[in-house]
Coordinates of C-alpha atoms and ligand atoms in Angstrom, one line a residue:
X122 CA 23.6 29.1 2.6
X123 CA 23.5 24.7 2.1
X124 CA 20.5 22.6 2.4
X125 CA 17.6 21.0 0.6
X126 CA 17.6 23.0 -3.2
X127 CA 13.5 22.4 -2.7
X128 CA 11.5 22.7 0.3
X129 CA 7.2 21.5 -0.6
X130 CA 5.0 23.0 2.6
X131 CA 1.4 22.6 1.8
X132 CA -1.8 20.7 3.3
X133 CA -1.8 16.7 3.9
X134 CA -2.8 15.3 0.5
X135 CA -1.9 18.3 -2.5
X136 CA 0.8 15.5 -3.6
X137 CA 4.1 16.7 -2.1
X138 CA 5.8 13.3 -1.8
X139 CA 4.5 12.6 -5.0
X140 CA 5.6 15.9 -6.8
X141 CA 8.7 15.9 -4.3
X142 CA 9.9 12.6 -5.3
X143 CA 9.1 13.5 -9.2
X144 CA 11.4 16.3 -8.7
X145 CA 14.3 14.5 -6.6
X146 CA 14.0 12.2 -10.1
X147 CA 14.4 14.9 -12.5
X148 CA 17.3 17.4 -10.7
X149 CA 19.1 13.7 -10.3
X150 CA 19.0 14.5 -6.3
X151 CA 17.2 12.5 -3.3
X152 CA 14.2 12.6 -1.6
X153 CA 13.1 13.4 1.9
X154 CA 10.1 13.4 4.3
X155 CA 9.9 14.6 7.4
X156 CA 7.1 12.7 7.9
X157 CA 8.5 9.8 7.8
X158 CA 11.6 11.1 10.0
X159 CA 9.0 11.3 12.5
X160 CA 8.0 7.9 12.4
X161 CA 10.9 6.0 12.2
X162 CA 12.2 7.8 14.9
X163 CA 9.2 7.7 17.3
X164 CA 8.5 3.5 15.9
X165 CA 4.8 4.3 15.7
X166 CA 2.5 6.2 13.2
X167 CA 1.7 9.8 13.0
X168 CA -2.1 9.2 14.1
X169 CA -1.3 7.8 17.1
X170 CA 1.9 9.9 18.3
X171 CA -1.5 12.7 17.8
X172 CA -3.2 9.9 19.5
X173 CA -0.7 8.8 22.4
X174 CA 1.3 12.0 23.8
X175 CA -1.0 14.9 22.2
X176 CA 0.3 17.4 19.1
X177 CA 2.4 19.7 21.4
X178 CA 4.5 16.7 21.6
X179 CA 4.5 15.9 18.0
X180 CA 5.1 19.8 17.1
X181 CA 8.7 19.3 19.2
X182 CA 9.4 15.9 17.5
X183 CA 9.0 17.5 14.1
X184 CA 10.9 20.5 14.9
X185 CA 13.5 18.5 15.4
X186 CA 12.9 16.8 12.3
X187 CA 13.0 20.2 10.3
X188 CA 15.9 21.5 12.1
X189 CA 18.1 18.6 11.1
X190 CA 17.1 18.5 7.3
X191 CA 17.6 21.0 6.8
X192 CA 20.8 21.5 8.3
X193 CA 21.5 18.0 6.2
X194 CA 19.8 17.0 3.4
X195 CA 20.7 18.7 0.6
X196 CA 18.2 17.0 -2.2
X197 CA 13.8 17.6 -2.2
X198 CA 12.9 17.8 1.2
X199 CA 8.6 18.1 2.2
X200 CA 7.2 18.5 5.2
X201 CA 3.9 17.6 7.4
X202 CA 1.0 19.4 6.4
X203 CA 1.0 21.1 9.8
X204 CA 4.7 22.3 10.2
X205 CA 4.4 25.6 10.2
X206 CA 1.7 26.0 12.8
X207 CA 5.5 26.3 15.0
X208 CA 7.0 29.2 15.3
X209 CA 10.3 28.0 15.1
X210 CA 9.9 26.0 12.2
X211 CA 8.7 29.1 10.0
X212 CA 12.3 30.5 11.4
X213 CA 13.8 27.7 10.4
X214 CA 12.3 27.9 7.2
X215 CA 13.7 31.7 7.1
X216 CA 15.5 32.5 3.2
X217 CA 15.7 28.9 2.0
X218 CA 13.9 27.8 -0.9
X219 CA 10.5 26.8 0.2
X220 CA 7.5 26.2 -2.3
X221 CA 3.9 26.8 -1.2
X222 CA 1.4 23.8 -2.5
X223 CA -1.5 25.0 -2.3
X224 CA -5.0 23.7 -4.1
X225 CA -8.5 25.0 -3.2
X226 CA -10.8 23.0 -0.8
X227 CA -13.2 20.8 -2.4
X228 CA -10.2 19.3 -4.5
X229 CA -9.0 18.7 -0.8
X230 CA -12.2 16.7 0.0
X231 CA -12.3 15.5 -3.4
X232 CA -8.2 13.5 -2.9
X233 CA -8.4 13.3 1.0
X234 CA -11.8 12.9 2.2
X235 CA -12.7 11.5 4.6
X236 CA -9.6 8.6 5.3
X237 CA -9.7 8.2 8.7
X238 CA -5.4 7.5 8.3
X239 CA -5.5 11.4 8.8
X240 CA -5.3 12.8 12.3
X241 CA -6.7 16.2 11.8
X242 CA -10.0 15.4 9.5
X243 CA -12.2 13.3 11.4
X244 CA -15.6 14.3 10.6
X245 CA -17.5 16.7 8.0
X246 CA -14.8 16.7 6.3
X247 CA -15.7 20.6 4.5
X248 CA -16.5 22.5 7.0
X249 CA -12.7 21.0 8.8
X250 CA -10.8 21.9 5.7
X251 CA -12.2 25.6 4.8
X252 CA -11.4 26.0 9.1
X253 CA -7.5 24.2 8.0
X254 CA -6.6 26.4 5.2
X255 CA -8.3 29.5 7.1
X256 CA -5.5 28.9 10.1
X257 CA -3.2 28.2 7.9
X258 CA -3.3 29.5 4.2
X259 CA -1.6 32.6 5.7
X260 CA 1.4 30.8 7.5
X261 CA 2.2 28.7 4.1
X262 CA 2.6 31.6 2.1
X263 CA 5.0 33.5 5.1
X264 CA 6.9 30.6 4.1
X265 CA 7.1 30.3 1.6
X266 CA 9.1 32.1 -1.7
X267 CA 6.6 30.5 -4.5
X268 CA 3.2 29.5 -4.5
X269 CA 1.9 26.5 -7.3
X270 CA -1.0 25.4 -7.4
X271 CA -1.7 21.4 -7.8
X272 CA -5.9 22.2 -8.5
X273 CA -6.7 19.9 -12.9
X274 CA -2.7 19.6 -12.7
X275 CA -0.7 16.5 -12.9
X276 CA 2.4 15.3 -10.6
X277 CA 4.7 15.8 -13.7
X278 CA 3.1 19.7 -14.7
X279 CA 3.8 20.9 -11.5
X280 CA 7.2 19.9 -10.6
X281 CA 7.6 21.3 -14.1
X282 CA 6.4 24.1 -12.5
X283 CA 8.6 24.9 -9.9
X284 CA 11.9 23.7 -12.3
X285 CA 10.7 27.1 -13.9
X286 CA 9.4 28.9 -10.9
X287 CA 12.9 28.3 -9.0
X288 CA 14.5 28.6 -12.2
X289 CA 16.2 24.6 -11.8
X290 CA 18.8 23.2 -13.1
X291 CA 17.5 19.4 -13.8
X292 CA 19.9 16.6 -13.2
X293 CA 22.6 19.2 -11.0
X294 CA 23.7 17.9 -8.2
X295 CA 22.4 20.0 -4.9
X296 CA 25.1 22.4 -3.2
X297 CA 27.1 21.4 -0.6
X298 CA 27.3 18.3 -1.9
X299 CA 30.4 17.1 -3.3
X300 CA 29.5 15.9 -6.9
X301 CA 30.3 13.0 -7.9
X302 CA 30.4 12.8 -11.8
X303 CA 27.2 10.1 -11.5
X304 CA 23.8 10.5 -10.1
X305 CA 22.2 8.2 -7.5
X306 CA 18.4 7.4 -8.4
X307 CA 17.7 5.3 -5.4
X308 CA 14.9 2.9 -4.6
X309 CA 11.1 4.8 -3.5
X310 CA 11.5 4.2 0.5
X311 CA 7.7 3.9 2.6
X312 CA 8.3 3.5 6.4
X313 CA 5.5 0.6 7.6
X314 CA 5.9 1.7 11.2
X315 CA 5.6 -1.0 14.4
X316 CA 2.4 -2.1 15.6
X317 CA 0.9 -4.3 18.2
X318 CA 4.5 -4.4 19.0
X319 CA 6.4 -5.4 15.3
X320 CA 9.3 -3.7 14.4
X321 CA 8.6 -1.0 11.9
X322 CA 10.3 -1.9 7.9
X323 CA 10.8 -0.7 4.8
X324 CA 8.9 -0.9 1.2
X325 CA 11.8 -0.5 -1.1
X326 CA 10.4 0.2 -4.8
X327 CA 12.2 -0.1 -7.4
X328 CA 14.9 -1.5 -9.8
X329 CA 17.6 -4.0 -8.8
X330 CA 17.0 -4.4 -5.3
X331 CA 17.7 -7.6 -4.9
X332 CA 21.2 -6.0 -3.8
X333 CA 19.5 -5.4 -0.9
X334 CA 18.8 -9.0 0.4
X335 CA 22.0 -9.9 2.1
X336 CA 22.2 -6.3 4.3
X337 CA 18.3 -7.4 5.4
X338 CA 18.9 -10.7 6.3
X339 CA 22.1 -9.3 8.6
X340 CA 25.6 -11.0 9.5
X341 CA 23.0 -13.2 12.3
X342 CA 21.0 -15.1 10.0
X343 CA 23.4 -18.4 9.0
X344 CA 21.0 -20.5 7.1
X345 CA 18.3 -18.8 4.4
X346 CA 15.5 -20.4 2.8
X347 CA 14.4 -19.3 -0.6
X348 CA 11.2 -19.4 -1.3
X349 CA 9.4 -19.4 -4.6
X350 CA 7.0 -21.1 -7.5
X351 CA 7.8 -23.1 -10.1
X352 CA 7.3 -20.2 -12.5
X353 CA 10.3 -18.7 -10.8
X354 CA 12.5 -22.1 -10.9
X355 CA 15.5 -19.9 -12.8
X356 CA 15.2 -16.7 -10.4
X357 CA 14.8 -18.9 -6.9
X358 CA 18.0 -20.5 -8.3
X359 CA 20.1 -17.2 -8.8
X360 CA 19.1 -16.0 -6.1
X361 CA 20.1 -18.9 -3.7
X362 CA 23.3 -19.3 -5.8
X363 CA 24.3 -15.5 -5.0
X364 CA 23.0 -15.6 -1.3
X365 CA 25.0 -18.8 -1.6
X366 CA 28.8 -16.7 -2.5
X367 CA 27.6 -14.7 -0.2
X368 CA 28.4 -17.2 2.8
X369 CA 25.0 -17.5 3.6
X370 CA 24.0 -22.1 3.6
X371 CA 21.5 -20.9 1.7
X372 CA 18.4 -23.6 0.3
X373 CA 15.6 -23.1 -2.6
X374 CA 12.5 -24.6 -1.7
X375 CA 10.3 -24.8 -5.0
X376 CA 6.8 -24.3 -4.3
X377 CA 4.0 -25.5 -6.7
X378 CA 2.2 -21.7 -8.3
X379 CA -0.8 -20.0 -7.3
X380 CA -3.2 -21.1 -5.1
X381 CA -2.2 -24.6 -5.2
X382 CA 0.8 -23.3 -2.7
X383 CA -1.1 -22.2 -0.4
X384 CA -2.4 -25.4 1.7
X385 CA -1.5 -27.3 5.1
X386 CA 0.6 -30.0 2.8
X387 CA 3.0 -27.0 1.4
X388 CA 3.5 -25.5 4.7
X389 CA 4.5 -29.1 6.4
X390 CA 6.7 -29.9 3.0
X391 CA 8.7 -26.4 4.0
X392 CA 9.2 -27.3 8.3
X393 CA 9.9 -30.5 6.6
X394 CA 13.0 -28.6 4.4
X395 CA 14.1 -26.5 7.1
X396 CA 13.7 -29.1 10.2
X397 CA 16.2 -30.7 8.0
X398 CA 18.5 -27.9 7.1
X399 CA 18.9 -27.2 11.3
X400 CA 17.3 -24.0 10.8
X401 CA 17.4 -22.1 13.8
X402 CA 15.7 -18.5 15.0
X403 CA 18.7 -16.3 13.8
X404 CA 17.7 -17.3 10.2
X405 CA 15.7 -15.9 7.5
X406 CA 13.2 -17.1 5.1
X407 CA 12.9 -15.0 1.8
X408 CA 9.6 -15.2 -0.3
X409 CA 10.0 -14.5 -3.5
X410 CA 7.0 -14.5 -6.1
X411 CA 2.3 -12.8 -6.4
X412 CA 0.8 -13.1 -3.0
X413 CA 0.0 -16.7 -3.0
X414 CA 3.9 -17.6 -2.3
X415 CA 4.6 -14.9 -0.5
X416 CA 1.9 -15.9 2.2
X417 CA 2.4 -19.0 2.6
X418 CA 6.1 -18.0 3.5
X419 CA 5.8 -15.6 5.5
X420 CA 2.9 -18.1 7.7
X421 CA 6.1 -20.9 7.6
X422 CA 8.3 -17.9 8.8
X423 CA 5.6 -17.3 11.4
X424 CA 5.0 -20.8 12.7
X425 CA 8.9 -22.8 12.3
X426 CA 10.1 -22.6 15.5
X427 CA 7.1 -19.9 16.3
X428 CA 8.7 -17.0 14.1
X429 CA 11.7 -16.6 12.3
X430 CA 12.4 -13.1 10.1
X431 CA 11.4 -13.3 6.6
X432 CA 11.5 -10.9 3.9
X433 CA 9.1 -10.5 0.8
X434 CA 9.9 -10.2 -2.5
X435 CA 6.9 -9.5 -4.9
X436 CA 7.0 -10.8 -8.1
X437 CA 3.5 -9.7 -8.7
X438 CA 1.5 -6.5 -9.0
X439 CA -0.8 -8.1 -6.4
X440 CA 2.2 -8.8 -4.0
X441 CA 3.9 -5.5 -4.7
X442 CA 0.5 -3.2 -3.9
X443 CA -1.1 -5.6 -1.0
X444 CA -0.1 -9.1 -0.2
X445 CA 3.6 -8.6 0.9
X446 CA 2.8 -5.5 2.8
X447 CA 1.1 -5.6 6.5
X448 CA 2.4 -9.1 7.4
X449 CA -1.2 -11.2 7.5
X450 CA 0.3 -14.9 5.7
X451 CA -2.0 -17.9 5.3
X452 CA -3.0 -20.4 3.2
X453 CA -6.8 -22.4 2.2
X454 CA -8.5 -25.2 3.6
X455 CA -11.6 -26.9 2.2
X456 CA -13.6 -24.7 4.0
X457 CA -12.1 -21.4 2.9
X458 CA -10.2 -18.8 1.7
X459 CA -6.7 -18.1 4.5
X460 CA -9.0 -19.1 7.1
X461 CA -4.9 -20.7 9.1
X462 CA -2.9 -17.9 9.4
X463 CA -0.4 -15.6 11.4
X464 CA -0.1 -12.1 11.9
X465 CA 3.6 -12.0 10.7
X466 CA 4.8 -8.5 9.7
X467 CA 8.3 -9.0 7.2
X468 CA 11.8 -7.6 8.0
X469 CA 11.4 -5.8 4.7
X470 CA 9.6 -5.3 1.4
X471 CA 11.6 -5.2 -2.1
X472 CA 9.0 -4.4 -5.6
X473 CA 11.5 -4.4 -8.0
X474 CA 9.3 -3.4 -10.7
X475 CA 11.6 -5.2 -13.7
X476 CA 10.4 -8.6 -12.5
X477 CA 7.1 -7.3 -13.7
X478 CA 8.3 -7.9 -17.1
X479 CA 7.9 -12.1 -17.2
X480 CA 4.0 -11.1 -16.2
X481 CA 1.4 -12.1 -18.1
X482 CA -0.8 -10.1 -19.2
X483 CA -3.6 -11.9 -16.9
X484 CA -2.3 -11.7 -14.0
X485 CA -0.5 -8.8 -13.9
X486 CA -4.4 -6.8 -14.8
X487 CA -6.2 -9.6 -12.2
X488 CA -3.4 -7.2 -9.7
X489 CA -5.2 -4.2 -10.6
X490 CA -7.9 -4.6 -8.4
X491 CA -6.1 -4.6 -5.3
X492 CA -5.1 -0.9 -7.0
X493 CA -8.9 0.1 -8.0
X494 CA -9.1 -1.1 -4.6
X495 CA -7.2 1.7 -2.7
X496 CA -8.5 4.4 -5.0
X497 CA -11.8 3.9 -4.2
X498 CA -11.0 3.5 0.2
X499 CA -8.5 6.1 0.0
X500 CA -6.9 7.7 -2.6
X501 CA -9.3 9.1 -5.4
X502 CA -6.0 10.0 -8.0
X503 CA -5.7 6.3 -8.3
X504 CA -8.9 6.6 -9.9
X505 CA -7.7 9.3 -12.0
X506 CA -4.8 8.3 -13.2
X507 CA -5.9 4.3 -14.5
X508 CA -9.2 6.5 -16.2
X509 CA -7.2 8.3 -17.5
X510 CA -5.5 5.5 -19.4
X511 CA -6.4 2.1 -19.0
X512 CA -4.3 0.7 -21.4
X513 CA -1.2 2.0 -20.2
X514 CA -2.9 0.7 -16.2
X515 CA -2.8 -2.5 -18.3
X516 CA 1.2 -2.7 -19.5
X517 CA 4.5 -2.2 -16.9
X518 CA 5.3 0.3 -19.8
X519 CA 2.5 2.6 -18.7
X520 CA 3.1 6.2 -17.8
X521 CA 1.6 6.0 -14.6
X522 CA 2.7 2.6 -13.6
X523 CA 5.3 3.4 -10.8
X524 CA 2.9 6.1 -9.2
X525 CA 0.0 3.2 -9.3
X526 CA 2.0 1.3 -7.7
X527 CA 3.6 3.8 -5.3
X528 CA 0.4 5.2 -4.8
X529 CA -1.4 1.9 -3.9
X530 CA 1.6 1.0 -1.3
X531 CA 0.7 4.1 0.4
X532 CA -2.8 3.5 0.9
X533 CA -1.3 -0.2 2.8
X534 CA 1.3 0.7 4.7
X535 CA -0.3 3.5 6.3
X536 CA -3.8 1.5 7.1
X537 CA -1.3 -1.8 8.3
X538 CA 1.2 0.7 10.3
X539 CA -2.3 2.1 12.7
X540 CA -3.5 -1.1 12.4
X541 CA -1.5 -4.7 12.2
X542 CA -3.9 -7.1 13.8
X543 CA -7.3 -5.8 12.0
X544 CA -9.0 -4.5 15.7
X545 CA -11.2 -1.6 13.4
X546 CA -9.2 0.6 10.8
X547 CA -7.3 -2.2 8.8
X548 CA -10.6 -3.6 7.5
X549 CA -11.3 -1.1 4.9
X550 CA -8.8 -2.9 3.2
X551 CA -11.4 -5.6 3.1
X552 CA -13.6 -3.7 0.4
X553 CA -14.7 -7.2 -2.0
X554 CA -13.2 -9.6 -0.1
X555 CA -16.2 -10.9 1.6
X556 CA -17.9 -11.8 -2.3
X557 CA -14.4 -12.2 -3.7
X558 CA -12.9 -15.4 -0.8
X559 CA -16.6 -16.7 -1.2
X560 CA -16.2 -16.7 -5.4
X561 CA -13.1 -18.1 -5.1
X562 CA -14.0 -21.4 -2.7
X563 CA -16.6 -22.2 -4.7
X564 CA -13.7 -21.9 -7.8
X565 CA -11.9 -24.4 -5.9
X566 CA -9.3 -21.7 -6.0
X567 CA -8.5 -22.2 -9.4
X568 CA -9.4 -18.4 -10.1
X569 CA -6.7 -16.0 -9.8
X570 CA -7.8 -13.3 -6.5
X571 CA -8.2 -10.1 -8.4
X572 CA -10.8 -11.3 -10.3
X573 CA -12.6 -12.6 -7.7
X574 CA -11.9 -9.1 -5.7
X575 CA -13.2 -7.1 -9.1
X576 CA -16.4 -9.0 -8.8
X577 CA -17.0 -8.5 -4.9
X578 CA -16.1 -5.3 -4.9
X579 CA -19.2 -4.3 -7.9
X580 CA -20.9 -6.8 -5.4
X581 CA -20.1 -4.4 -2.7
X582 CA -20.6 -0.9 -4.3
X583 CA -24.6 -2.2 -5.3
X584 CA -25.1 -3.5 -1.6
X585 CA -23.6 0.2 -0.5
X586 CA -26.1 2.2 -3.4
X587 CA -28.9 -0.1 -2.3
X588 CA -28.3 0.3 1.7
X589 CA -29.0 4.0 0.9
X590 CA -25.3 5.5 1.4
X591 CA -23.3 5.0 -2.3
X592 CA -24.2 7.6 -4.6
X593 CA -25.2 6.8 -8.3
X594 CA -22.1 7.7 -10.2
X595 CA -19.8 6.5 -7.5
X596 CA -21.6 2.6 -7.7
X597 CA -21.7 3.4 -11.3
X598 CA -18.0 4.0 -11.1
X599 CA -16.7 1.2 -9.9
X600 CA -18.0 -1.0 -13.2
X601 CA -16.2 1.5 -15.4
X602 CA -13.2 2.0 -14.4
X603 CA -12.9 -2.1 -13.5
X604 CA -14.2 -3.5 -17.0
X605 CA -11.9 -0.7 -18.8
X606 CA -9.1 -3.0 -17.5
X607 CA -10.5 -6.0 -18.2
X608 CA -12.0 -7.4 -15.2
X609 CA -14.9 -9.6 -14.5
X610 CA -18.1 -8.4 -13.3
X611 CA -20.6 -10.6 -13.0
X612 CA -20.9 -13.9 -11.8
X613 CA -22.9 -16.9 -12.0
X614 CA -26.2 -16.5 -10.6
X615 CA -27.2 -19.6 -9.6
X616 CA -24.4 -19.7 -7.0
X617 CA -25.8 -17.3 -4.3
X618 CA -27.5 -20.0 -1.8
X619 CA -23.5 -21.1 -2.4
X620 CA -22.0 -18.0 -2.1
X621 CA -24.2 -17.1 1.1
X622 CA -22.6 -19.6 2.8
X623 CA -19.0 -19.9 2.4
X624 CA -19.4 -15.6 3.0
X625 CA -20.8 -16.7 6.7
X626 CA -17.4 -18.0 7.5
X627 CA -15.3 -14.9 6.0
X628 CA -13.2 -13.5 9.1
X629 CA -14.9 -10.2 9.6
X630 CA -18.0 -12.2 10.6
X631 CA -19.4 -12.0 14.2
X632 CA -21.1 -14.4 14.7
X633 CA -24.1 -15.2 12.9
X634 CA -23.7 -11.7 12.1
X635 CA -22.1 -10.8 8.8
X636 CA -20.0 -7.9 7.6
X637 CA -19.2 -5.2 4.7
X638 CA -17.5 -3.0 4.2
X639 CA -19.2 -0.1 2.2
X640 CA -18.4 3.3 0.8
X641 CA -20.4 6.8 1.6
X642 CA -18.4 7.5 -1.0
X643 CA -14.6 7.4 -3.0
X644 CA -12.0 7.2 -0.2
X645 CA -15.5 6.8 3.1
X646 CA -15.4 3.6 3.9
X647 CA -17.5 2.2 6.6
X648 CA -19.0 -1.4 7.7
X649 CA -22.4 -2.6 6.9
X650 CA -23.8 -5.0 9.3
X651 CA -26.0 -7.6 9.5
X652 CA -27.6 -6.2 5.8
X653 CA -31.0 -8.0 5.0
X654 CA -31.0 -10.9 3.4
X655 CA -33.0 -9.4 0.8
X656 CA -31.1 -6.0 0.6
X657 CA -27.8 -9.0 -0.4
X658 CA -29.9 -10.8 -2.5
X659 CA -31.1 -7.5 -4.6
X660 CA -27.3 -6.9 -4.7
X661 CA -26.1 -10.0 -6.2
X662 CA -29.1 -9.6 -7.9
X663 CA -27.3 -6.8 -10.2
X664 CA -23.7 -8.4 -10.2
X665 CA -25.0 -11.8 -11.6
X666 CA -24.5 -12.6 -14.7
Ligands
NAD827 N1 -1.7 -11.2 2.5 C1 -2.3 -10.6 1.9 O1 -2.6 -9.1 2.6 C2 -2.7 -10.5 0.9 C3 -3.0 -9.5 0.0 C4 -3.8 -9.4 -0.9 C5 -3.8 -11.1 -1.6 N2 -3.5 -12.2 -0.8 C6 -3.3 -13.0 -1.7 O2 -2.7 -13.2 -2.3 C7 -2.7 -13.7 -3.5 C8 -2.6 -13.0 -5.1 O3 -1.8 -13.5 -5.6 P1 -1.1 -13.2 -6.7 O4 -2.2 -12.7 -7.1 O5 0.4 -12.3 -7.1 O6 -1.6 -14.3 -8.0 P2 -0.4 -15.5 -7.2 O7 0.7 -15.4 -6.1 O8 -0.9 -17.0 -7.7 O9 1.0 -15.4 -8.9 C9 0.0 -15.7 -10.1 C10 0.9 -16.0 -11.0 O10 2.6 -15.5 -11.6 C11 3.1 -16.7 -11.6 N3 4.3 -15.5 -11.0 C12 4.2 -14.6 -9.5 N4 5.5 -13.3 -10.8 C13 6.0 -13.9 -11.7 C14 6.5 -13.1 -12.0 N5 7.3 -12.2 -12.5 N6 6.3 -13.4 -14.0 C15 6.0 -14.7 -14.1 N7 5.0 -15.6 -13.2 C16 4.7 -14.8 -12.5 C17 2.7 -17.6 -9.9 O11 3.6 -18.5 -10.3 C18 1.6 -18.0 -10.4 O12 1.7 -18.9 -11.5 C19 -3.8 -14.5 -3.4 O13 -3.7 -15.7 -3.0 C20 -4.1 -13.3 -2.2 O14 -5.2 -14.3 -1.5 C21 -2.6 -11.9 0.3
LIG828 O1 -3.8 -6.4 4.9 C1 -6.0 -6.7 4.2 O2 -5.9 -6.7 5.7 C2 -6.6 -7.3 3.5 O3 -7.7 -7.6 3.6 C3 -6.3 -7.6 2.3 C4 -6.9 -8.3 1.5 O4 -6.2 -7.5 0.1 C5 -6.1 -9.4 1.3 O5 -6.6 -10.4 0.2 C6 -6.2 -10.5 2.3 O6 -5.1 -11.3 2.1 C7 -7.5 -10.6 3.1 O7 -7.3 -11.1 4.3 P1 -8.4 -11.6 4.7 O8 -8.4 -11.3 6.3 O9 -9.7 -11.4 4.6 O10 -8.6 -12.9 4.8

């Protein structure tokens, strides 16, 4: 029977995609996820399909996606957590090499918790997990050829257990596919669903991805503007030349490094360059650089002719895991950070890991603040991986680098897929940013964003603790994990009045009400509104030097 080499089933959060991608790489084949197929077809995230059309409709879409994938996909396939509930779907799996990835309830609560981006676990996660597993365990076992427990095992160990259990030959081409004599390991593709009227797009993570640019730019564009910072002058020019060789009228616009690029003056300079090049609505902006560059590049694209397409090519850790995704574009003003901007998602994001080779360690580590943020708000495995090897986390050569970056991207992609315009859920991405942005303004935007956010997260943890929401161990864990990678934990004690003033203009504020993202536990972000000034001061006391 031709079809997938392996089909992974199991509950949400068990690690099907991480293990599936690893396994595909080990077997020299490709990975596919039916949830991603459904999101691509429906043009919206699964949570929205559940909400808008109900579970029955979702299961029908899922049946179709599973039928297509088991017939046509020769590599590693993973199915959504509830796929086995459907009798027809179970029949489609008969005789297939199905592996049930299991985990116990405590592990499930630890890994997934109260993640609001998951549609089925909105309240009382422990009880819901137990009920969910009681209803599904026998169905997973019914379809599975083998069960592999994931508790306390790394994704590498789980992948090895599957290879052993199914006696899979490593590097083998999948059955039913003609071997080309080459194994191809393509980039990881993470989908961001269209929301609030925007188009869906993909975040690609891998190597040598610049070759994807012309396809993303498309043939309707005649002109392309490549915006890059001074530090990447050579790269910017090389990309411009490459696009010119492909027939585009390509210009490079060099921007100042870092926050100096995020000003109205630099935006005006870019608008002038676009105007002088005759840039029309079908033309495309490419932003190559860190978060500061992609923020201004996206903003220029959002504002030129009221919006042209743009592509983000992030070259810093922070840009890859956060800034380039989700369409928040903007500039700073003297009054505050990112106060002028627009929601304008890119047409695609290319995260070429090789770009990180030239990134100074200081900037690399700054990006880890947003990685750690993703760990605290949604994916505790990120924290586990960093704690297991903090030195490794600080370098591109670290054993978990790609996984840390991909996991963080998935957190961001999942959140912005359901709430592009920050109507609610997206606010969780602002964890640590209320004080962080106030510090950046206080430092006249000379500090790296990640350093300020690091202190902001320690402050938010203290606020959570003092408000009686966060347990001591999790609050303390902020300090240990941030410090272990070299991020700062304290700021000048005498600056509180100025910081408090700066925080009032934060975008989460409503009227005179200050609002903060705090945690009820790892993976359980929530909003704290109008905390008592004495509590704020006391929390600041815990981070002041
Ligand atoms: N839009 C969003 O959703 C979002 C999310 C998070 C952060 N941000 C913004 O991102 C910015 C911070 O981004 P950042 O940390 O990437 O900093 P950055 O863009 O300022 O880059 C840091 C420095 O590294 C240089 N650089 C970039 N790539 C390089 C490379 N590969 N090799 C050598 N040097 C390189 C830059 O020129 C700059 O000097 C802030 O302005 C922050 O507000 C935006
Ligand atoms: O994408 C989001 O939403 C975020 O809040 C991500 C933050 O990490 C990022 O720094 C963002 O630029 C902050 O947005 P702002 O609306 O507070 O300016």
